[in-house]
Coordinates of C-alpha atoms in Angstrom, one line a residue:
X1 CA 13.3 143.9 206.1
X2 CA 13.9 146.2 203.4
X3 CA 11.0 147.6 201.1
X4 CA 10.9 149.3 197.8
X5 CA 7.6 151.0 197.4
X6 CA 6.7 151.5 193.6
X7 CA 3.4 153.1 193.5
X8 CA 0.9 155.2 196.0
X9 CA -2.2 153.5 197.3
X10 CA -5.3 154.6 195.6
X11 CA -6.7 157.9 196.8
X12 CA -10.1 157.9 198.4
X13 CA -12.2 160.0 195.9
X14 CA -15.5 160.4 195.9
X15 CA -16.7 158.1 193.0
X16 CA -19.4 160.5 192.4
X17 CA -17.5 162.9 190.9
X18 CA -15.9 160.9 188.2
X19 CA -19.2 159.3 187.0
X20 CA -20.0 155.8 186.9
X21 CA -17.0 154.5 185.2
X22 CA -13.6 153.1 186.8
X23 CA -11.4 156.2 186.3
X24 CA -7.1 156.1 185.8
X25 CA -5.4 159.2 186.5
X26 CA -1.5 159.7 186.8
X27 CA -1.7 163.3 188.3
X28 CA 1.2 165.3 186.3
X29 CA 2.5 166.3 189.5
X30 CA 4.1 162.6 189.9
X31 CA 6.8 161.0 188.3
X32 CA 5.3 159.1 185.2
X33 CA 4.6 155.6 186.5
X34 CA 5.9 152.1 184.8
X35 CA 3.0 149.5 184.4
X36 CA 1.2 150.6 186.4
X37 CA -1.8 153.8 187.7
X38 CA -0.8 156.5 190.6
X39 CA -4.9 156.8 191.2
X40 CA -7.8 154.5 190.9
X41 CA -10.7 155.6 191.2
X42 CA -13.8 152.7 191.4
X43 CA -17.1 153.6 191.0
X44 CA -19.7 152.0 193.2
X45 CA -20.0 148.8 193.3
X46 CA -19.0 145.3 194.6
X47 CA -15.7 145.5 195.9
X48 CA -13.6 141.8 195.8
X49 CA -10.5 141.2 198.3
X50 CA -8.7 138.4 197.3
X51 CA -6.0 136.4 199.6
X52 CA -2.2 136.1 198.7
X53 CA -2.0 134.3 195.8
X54 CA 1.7 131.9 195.9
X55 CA 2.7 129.2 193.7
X56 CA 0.8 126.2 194.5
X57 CA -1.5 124.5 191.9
X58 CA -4.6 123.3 192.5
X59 CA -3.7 120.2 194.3
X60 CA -1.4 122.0 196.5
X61 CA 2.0 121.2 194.9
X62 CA 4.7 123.7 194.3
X63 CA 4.8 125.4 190.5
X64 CA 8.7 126.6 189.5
X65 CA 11.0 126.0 192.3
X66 CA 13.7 128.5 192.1
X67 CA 11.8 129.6 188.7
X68 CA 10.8 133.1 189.5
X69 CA 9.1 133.5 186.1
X70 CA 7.5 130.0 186.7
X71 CA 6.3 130.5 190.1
X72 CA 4.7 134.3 189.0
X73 CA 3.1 132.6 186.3
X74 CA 1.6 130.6 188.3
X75 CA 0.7 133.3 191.0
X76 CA -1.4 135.1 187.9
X77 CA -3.1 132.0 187.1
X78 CA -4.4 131.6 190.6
X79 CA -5.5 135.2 190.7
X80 CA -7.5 134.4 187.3
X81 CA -9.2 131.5 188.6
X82 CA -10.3 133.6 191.9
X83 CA -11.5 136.3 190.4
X84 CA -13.6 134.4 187.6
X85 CA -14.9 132.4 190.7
X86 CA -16.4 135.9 192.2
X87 CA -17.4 136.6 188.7
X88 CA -15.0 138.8 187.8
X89 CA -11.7 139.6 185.8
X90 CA -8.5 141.1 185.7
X91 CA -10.3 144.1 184.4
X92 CA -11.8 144.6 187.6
X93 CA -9.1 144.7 189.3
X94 CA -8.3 148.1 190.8
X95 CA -5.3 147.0 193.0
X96 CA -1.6 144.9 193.3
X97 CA 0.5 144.4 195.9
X98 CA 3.5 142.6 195.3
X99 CA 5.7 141.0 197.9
X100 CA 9.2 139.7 196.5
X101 CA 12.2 138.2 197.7
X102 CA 14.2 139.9 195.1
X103 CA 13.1 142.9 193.8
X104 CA 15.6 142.1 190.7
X105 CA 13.1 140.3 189.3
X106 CA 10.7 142.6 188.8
X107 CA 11.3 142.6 184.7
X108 CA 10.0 138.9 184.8
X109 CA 7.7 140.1 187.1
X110 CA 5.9 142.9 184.6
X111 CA 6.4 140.5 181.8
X112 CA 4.0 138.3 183.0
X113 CA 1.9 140.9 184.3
X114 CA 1.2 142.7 181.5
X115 CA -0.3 139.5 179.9
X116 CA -3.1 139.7 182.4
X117 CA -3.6 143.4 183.1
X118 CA -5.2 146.2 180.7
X119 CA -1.6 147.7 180.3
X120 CA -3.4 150.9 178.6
X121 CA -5.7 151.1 182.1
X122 CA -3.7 148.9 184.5
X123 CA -4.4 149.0 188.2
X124 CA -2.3 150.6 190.7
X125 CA 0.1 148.7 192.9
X126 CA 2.9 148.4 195.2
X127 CA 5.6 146.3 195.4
X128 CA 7.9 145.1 198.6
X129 CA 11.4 143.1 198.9
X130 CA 10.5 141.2 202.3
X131 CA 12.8 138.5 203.7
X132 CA 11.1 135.8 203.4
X133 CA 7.4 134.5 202.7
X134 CA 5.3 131.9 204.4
X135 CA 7.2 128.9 203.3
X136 CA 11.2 129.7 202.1
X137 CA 10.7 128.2 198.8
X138 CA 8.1 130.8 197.9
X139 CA 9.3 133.4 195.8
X140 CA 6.1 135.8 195.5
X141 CA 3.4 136.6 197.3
X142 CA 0.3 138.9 195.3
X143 CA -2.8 140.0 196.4
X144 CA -5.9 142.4 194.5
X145 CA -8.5 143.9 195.0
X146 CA -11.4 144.3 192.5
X147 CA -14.1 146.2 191.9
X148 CA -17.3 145.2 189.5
X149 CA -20.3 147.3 188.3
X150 CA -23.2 147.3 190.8
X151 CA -25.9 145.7 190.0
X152 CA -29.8 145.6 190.2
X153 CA -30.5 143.8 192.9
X154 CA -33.2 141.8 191.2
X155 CA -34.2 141.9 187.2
X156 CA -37.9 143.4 187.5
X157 CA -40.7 140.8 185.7
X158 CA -40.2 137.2 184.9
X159 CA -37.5 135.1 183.2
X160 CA -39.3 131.8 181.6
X161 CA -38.3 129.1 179.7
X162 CA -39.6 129.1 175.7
X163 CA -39.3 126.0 174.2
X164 CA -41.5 125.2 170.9
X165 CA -41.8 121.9 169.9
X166 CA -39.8 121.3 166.6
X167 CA -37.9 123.9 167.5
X168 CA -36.0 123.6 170.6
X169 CA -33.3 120.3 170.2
X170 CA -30.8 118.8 172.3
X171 CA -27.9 120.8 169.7
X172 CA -27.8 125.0 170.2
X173 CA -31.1 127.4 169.3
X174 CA -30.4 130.8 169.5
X175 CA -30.7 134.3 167.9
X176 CA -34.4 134.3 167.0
X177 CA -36.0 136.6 164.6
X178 CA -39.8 136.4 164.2
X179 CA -41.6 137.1 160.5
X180 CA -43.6 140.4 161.0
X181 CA -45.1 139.4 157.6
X182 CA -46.1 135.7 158.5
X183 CA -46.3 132.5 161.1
X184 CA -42.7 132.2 160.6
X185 CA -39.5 132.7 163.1
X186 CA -35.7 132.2 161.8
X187 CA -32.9 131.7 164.4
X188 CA -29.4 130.1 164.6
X189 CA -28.7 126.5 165.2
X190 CA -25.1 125.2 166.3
X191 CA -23.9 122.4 167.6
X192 CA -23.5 121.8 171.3
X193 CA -20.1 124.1 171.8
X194 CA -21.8 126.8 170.6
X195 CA -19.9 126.2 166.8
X196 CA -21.1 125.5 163.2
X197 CA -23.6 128.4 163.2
X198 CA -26.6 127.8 160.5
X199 CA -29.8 129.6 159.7
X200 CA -32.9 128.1 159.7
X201 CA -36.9 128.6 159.7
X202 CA -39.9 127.5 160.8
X203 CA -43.3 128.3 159.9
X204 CA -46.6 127.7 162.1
X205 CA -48.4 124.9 160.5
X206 CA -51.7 125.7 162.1
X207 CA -51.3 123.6 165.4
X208 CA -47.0 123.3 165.4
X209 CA -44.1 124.6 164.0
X210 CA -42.9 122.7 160.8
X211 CA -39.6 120.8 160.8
X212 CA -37.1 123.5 160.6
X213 CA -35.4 124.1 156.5
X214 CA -32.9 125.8 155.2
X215 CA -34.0 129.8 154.3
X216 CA -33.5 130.2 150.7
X217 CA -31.4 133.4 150.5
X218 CA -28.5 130.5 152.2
X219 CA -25.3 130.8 151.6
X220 CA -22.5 128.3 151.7
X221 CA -20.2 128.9 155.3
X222 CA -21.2 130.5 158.5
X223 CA -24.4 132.3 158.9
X224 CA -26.5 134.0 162.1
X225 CA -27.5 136.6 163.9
X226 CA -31.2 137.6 161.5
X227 CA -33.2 139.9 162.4
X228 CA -36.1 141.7 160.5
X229 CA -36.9 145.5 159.9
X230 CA -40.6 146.6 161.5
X231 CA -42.1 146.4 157.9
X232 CA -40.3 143.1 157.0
X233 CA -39.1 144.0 154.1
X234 CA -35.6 143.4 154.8
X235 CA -33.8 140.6 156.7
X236 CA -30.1 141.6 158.6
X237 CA -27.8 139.1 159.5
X238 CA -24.1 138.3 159.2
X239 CA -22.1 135.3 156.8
X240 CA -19.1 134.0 155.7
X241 CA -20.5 133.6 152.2
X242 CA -18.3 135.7 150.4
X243 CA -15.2 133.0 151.3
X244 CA -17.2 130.2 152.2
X245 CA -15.2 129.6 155.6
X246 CA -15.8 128.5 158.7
X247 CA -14.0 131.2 160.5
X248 CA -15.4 133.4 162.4
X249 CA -13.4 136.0 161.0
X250 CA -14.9 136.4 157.6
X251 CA -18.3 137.2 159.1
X252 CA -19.7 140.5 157.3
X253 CA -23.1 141.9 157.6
X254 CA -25.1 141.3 154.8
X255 CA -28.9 141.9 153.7
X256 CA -31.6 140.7 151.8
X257 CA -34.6 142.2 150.5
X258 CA -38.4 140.7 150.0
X259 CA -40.8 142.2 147.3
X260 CA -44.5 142.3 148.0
X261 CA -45.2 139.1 146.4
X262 CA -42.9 137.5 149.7
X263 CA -39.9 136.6 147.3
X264 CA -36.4 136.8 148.8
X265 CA -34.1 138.6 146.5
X266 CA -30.3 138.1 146.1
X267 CA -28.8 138.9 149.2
X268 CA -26.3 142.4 149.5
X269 CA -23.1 142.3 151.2
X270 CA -22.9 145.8 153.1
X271 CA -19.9 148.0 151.7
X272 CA -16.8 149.3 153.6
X273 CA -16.4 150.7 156.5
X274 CA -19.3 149.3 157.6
X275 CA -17.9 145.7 156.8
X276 CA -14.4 145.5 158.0
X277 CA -11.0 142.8 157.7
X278 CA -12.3 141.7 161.5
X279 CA -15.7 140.3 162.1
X280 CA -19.0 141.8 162.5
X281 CA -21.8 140.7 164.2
X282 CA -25.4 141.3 165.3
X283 CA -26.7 144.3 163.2
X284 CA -29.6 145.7 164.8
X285 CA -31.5 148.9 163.2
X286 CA -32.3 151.4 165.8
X287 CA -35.6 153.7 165.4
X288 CA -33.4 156.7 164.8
X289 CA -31.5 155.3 161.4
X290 CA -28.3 154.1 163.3
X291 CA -27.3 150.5 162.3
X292 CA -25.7 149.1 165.6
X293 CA -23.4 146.0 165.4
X294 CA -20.5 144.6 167.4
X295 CA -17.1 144.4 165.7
X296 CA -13.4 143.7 166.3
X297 CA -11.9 146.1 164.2
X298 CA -9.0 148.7 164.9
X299 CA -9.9 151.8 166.5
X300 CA -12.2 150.5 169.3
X301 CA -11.7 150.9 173.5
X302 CA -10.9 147.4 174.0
X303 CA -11.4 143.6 171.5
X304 CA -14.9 143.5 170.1
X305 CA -16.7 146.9 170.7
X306 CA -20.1 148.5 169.0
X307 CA -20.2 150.7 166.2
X308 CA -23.0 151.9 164.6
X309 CA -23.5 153.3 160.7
X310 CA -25.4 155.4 159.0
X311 CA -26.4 156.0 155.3
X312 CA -26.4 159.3 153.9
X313 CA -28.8 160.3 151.1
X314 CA -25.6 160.3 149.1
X315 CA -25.4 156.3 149.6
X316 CA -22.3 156.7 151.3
X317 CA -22.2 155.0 154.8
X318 CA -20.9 156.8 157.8
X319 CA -19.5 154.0 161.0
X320 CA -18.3 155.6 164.5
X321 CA -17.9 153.9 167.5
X322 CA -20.9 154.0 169.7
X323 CA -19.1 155.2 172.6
X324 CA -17.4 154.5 176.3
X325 CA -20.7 154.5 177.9
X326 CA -21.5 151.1 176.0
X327 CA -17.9 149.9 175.5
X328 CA -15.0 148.8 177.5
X329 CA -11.4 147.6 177.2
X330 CA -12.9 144.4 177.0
X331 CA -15.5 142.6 174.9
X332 CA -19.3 143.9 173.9
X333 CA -20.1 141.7 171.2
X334 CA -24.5 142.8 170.2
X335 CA -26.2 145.9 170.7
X336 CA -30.1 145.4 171.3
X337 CA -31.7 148.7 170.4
X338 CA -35.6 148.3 172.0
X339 CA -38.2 149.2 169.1
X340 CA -38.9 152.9 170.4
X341 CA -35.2 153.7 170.9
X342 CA -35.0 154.4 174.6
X343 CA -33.0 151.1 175.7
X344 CA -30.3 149.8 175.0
X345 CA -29.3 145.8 175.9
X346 CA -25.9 145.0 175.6
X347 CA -23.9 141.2 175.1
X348 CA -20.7 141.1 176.2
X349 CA -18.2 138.7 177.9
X350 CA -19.5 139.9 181.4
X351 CA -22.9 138.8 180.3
X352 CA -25.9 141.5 179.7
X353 CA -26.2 145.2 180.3
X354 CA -28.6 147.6 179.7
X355 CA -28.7 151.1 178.9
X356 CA -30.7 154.2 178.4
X357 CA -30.9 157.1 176.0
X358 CA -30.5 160.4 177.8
X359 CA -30.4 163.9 176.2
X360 CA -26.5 163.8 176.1
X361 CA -26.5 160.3 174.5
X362 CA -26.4 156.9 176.0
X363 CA -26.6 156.3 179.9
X364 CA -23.4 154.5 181.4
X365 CA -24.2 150.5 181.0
X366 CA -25.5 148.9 184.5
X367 CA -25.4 145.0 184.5
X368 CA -28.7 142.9 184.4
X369 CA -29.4 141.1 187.8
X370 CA -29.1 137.1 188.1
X371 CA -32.3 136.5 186.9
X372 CA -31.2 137.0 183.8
X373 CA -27.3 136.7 184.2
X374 CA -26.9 133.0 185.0
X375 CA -23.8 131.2 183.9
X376 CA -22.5 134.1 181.6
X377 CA -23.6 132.0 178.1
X378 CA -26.4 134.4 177.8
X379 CA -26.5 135.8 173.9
X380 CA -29.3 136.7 170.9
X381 CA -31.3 139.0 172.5
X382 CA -34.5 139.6 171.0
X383 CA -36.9 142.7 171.9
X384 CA -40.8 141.6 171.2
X385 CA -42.7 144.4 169.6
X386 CA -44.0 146.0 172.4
X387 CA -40.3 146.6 174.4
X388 CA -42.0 144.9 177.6
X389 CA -40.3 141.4 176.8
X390 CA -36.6 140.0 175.8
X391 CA -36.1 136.6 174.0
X392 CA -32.7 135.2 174.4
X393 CA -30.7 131.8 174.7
X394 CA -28.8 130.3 177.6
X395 CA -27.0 127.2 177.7
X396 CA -28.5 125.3 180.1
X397 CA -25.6 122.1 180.1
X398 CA -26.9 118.6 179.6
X399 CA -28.7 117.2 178.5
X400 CA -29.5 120.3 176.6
X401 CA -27.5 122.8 174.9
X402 CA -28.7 126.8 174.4
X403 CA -32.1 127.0 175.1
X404 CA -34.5 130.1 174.6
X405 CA -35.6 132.0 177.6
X406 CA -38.3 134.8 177.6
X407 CA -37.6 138.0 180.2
X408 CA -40.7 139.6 180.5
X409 CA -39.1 142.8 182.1
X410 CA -42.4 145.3 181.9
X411 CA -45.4 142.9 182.9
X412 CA -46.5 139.8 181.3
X413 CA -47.3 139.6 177.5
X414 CA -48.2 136.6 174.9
X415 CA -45.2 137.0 173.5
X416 CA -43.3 135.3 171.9
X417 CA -46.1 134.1 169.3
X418 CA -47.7 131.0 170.0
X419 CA -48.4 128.0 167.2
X420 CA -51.5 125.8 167.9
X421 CA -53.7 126.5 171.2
X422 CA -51.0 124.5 173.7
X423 CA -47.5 125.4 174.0
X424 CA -45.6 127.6 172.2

């Protein structure tokens, strides 16, 4: 058997002294690697060991014979669908060994590779030329191993359904914003994929929630994602009014005043650079100025990412991003600032974190336990006024859609507010 070793295994570093975050290093006293990390280092956490993956689909049959490209193809495929079954990603991983019958076909090889991996933090690995693998028409053999964040084991307080009648409907309810002014709560409704997102309200009728409307700042497109200042004289949210479109790529944030008398005025699209070409979504004022919202523009530490913005007393708008303890190479989408500023709850394709302001800025992100994490459809979080309680939707399958929840994570509260003596 003859081997051709392309990387070093990672090195057994104390996590503790590279902080809570998955660290690459490629140690200048090693030849600069190809694709691939010299070190890993993983912080705590749950660490995944998957089997050899090989080219047989999920009925058993053989994928690409004597189609290297086709069979590693299918190899990453397989590794996907394992990883996503331990609820994880290709982000997690940490580790790769290869074993190849011909190690001429590692171009192929990296090609499909690098459509899985975070080629700017990709994991360490090592390759091998063997003879011959379980069964001669294999051509590859790969196995990882991944690391994700630990978690809480338990989500302190309650998690609770919250379903007001005239509200909740067999289509998608989600991203509620309650009326600090009135008996009233806007949120989003889509259709049943989650697609098609509208604004509505509803106002407490004395004894139930009226027949959801239409708010009538509306614009034509997609809208979503309101939410009120404290003194509810301003209304957040994001829309494709400006085009019209139904692509989620148009979204901007936009906002739109109320005078004393309760009347809506026209609503303001949000200059550059706060607005972007890419979407935004989610704007959430923090207690310390800082507009927080997620964002897929250039610049970021992975896809979508948060950024926050401030306005100076010149009027012009200041936007950084908010920072690799809240961000990723992957996707945060909404930033939940808690109404005194000490928490922050994050949405992003891993489902929900949280995190806490420290003196030196924000706490690296630990993820919520599965109280709260369920499927991973999780979105819209809403803190009540107190901080001790989170509103957000799930989809719950059939025969409903998203649903609202209620996480009361500091001791019970009646919250969110009640219409009529009986349910919510």
């Amino acid at each position: 058997m003859r081997s051709v070793a392309l990387a070093v295994v990672v090195l057994a570093l104390s996590p503790t002294a590279f902080g809570q975050r998955t660290t690459f290093i490629d140690p200048p006293g090693l030849a600069r690697p190809a694709g691939y990390s010299h070190v890993v280092v993983a912080p705590p956490g749950n660490t995944i060991y998957l089997s050899g993956q090989v080219a047989l689909d999920k009925d058993g049959r053989l994928v690409g014979k004597d189609d290297f490209a086709a069979q590693a193809a299918q190899v990453f495929a397989n590794i996907d669908t394992a990883l996503k079954a331990a609820h994880a990603s290709f982000r997690d991983v940490v580790k790769l060994t290869f074993y190849v019958k011909d190690a001429a076909e590692v171009p192929a090889l990296r090609i499909v590779r690098d459509r899985y991996v975070d080629t700017a933090h990709p994991p360490a690995s090592t390759l091998v030329e063997v003879r011959r693998l379980v069964r001669d028409e294999f051509l590859l053999e790969v196995d990882a191993v991944a690391v994700t964040p630990a978690a809480p084991a338990a989500v302190s307080g309650v998690v609770e359904p919250w379903r007001p009648t005239g509200i909740s409907s067999d289509l998608f309810e989600s991203h509620a914003a309650f009326d600090p002014d009135g008996a009233d709560v806007y949120f989003v409704r889509s259709d049943r994929s989650f697609a098609g997102w509208r604004l509505l309200t509803s106002h407490c009728e004395g004894t139930h929630w009226s027949t959801p409307r239409v708010p009538p700042f509306a614009g034509k497109g997609l809208e979503a994602d309101p939410w009120f200042t404290p003194d509810g004289a301003h209304l957040y949210y994001i829309s494709s009014r400006a085009t019209g479109g139904m692509d989620s790529k148009d979204l901007d944030i936009w906002r739109v005043d109320r005078d004393a008398s309760g009347h809506w005025a026209e609503p303001v699209r949000l200059p550059a650079p706060v607005n972007s070409d890419e979407a935004e979504w989610f704007p959430r004022l923090a207690a310390d100025g800082w507009l927080y919202f997620g964002s897929h523009r250039a610049g970021g530490l992975g896809k979508n990412d948060i950024w926050r913005a401030r306005q100076e007393a010149s009027g012009q708008w200041t936007v950084e991003n908010a920072g690799a303890a809240l961000n990723t190479a992957g996707n945060e989408y909404e930033a939940l600032p808690s109404p005194d500023g000490s928490v922050m709850v994050l949405a992003t394709d891993r489902g929900y974190f949280e995190s806490r302001r420290t003196g030196s800025g924000w706490s690296p992100r630990v993820r919520l336990g599965p109280d709260v994490n369920v499927n991973g459809s999780e979105i819209g979080a809403l803190f009540s006024p107190s901080g001790k309680s989170v509103l957000f939707s799930r989809d719950t399958g059939e025969p409903l859609s998203g649903e609202f929840f209620v996480w009361h994570r500091d001791g019970k509260e009646d919250w969110p507010p009640r219409c009529g003596s009986g349910a919510p």
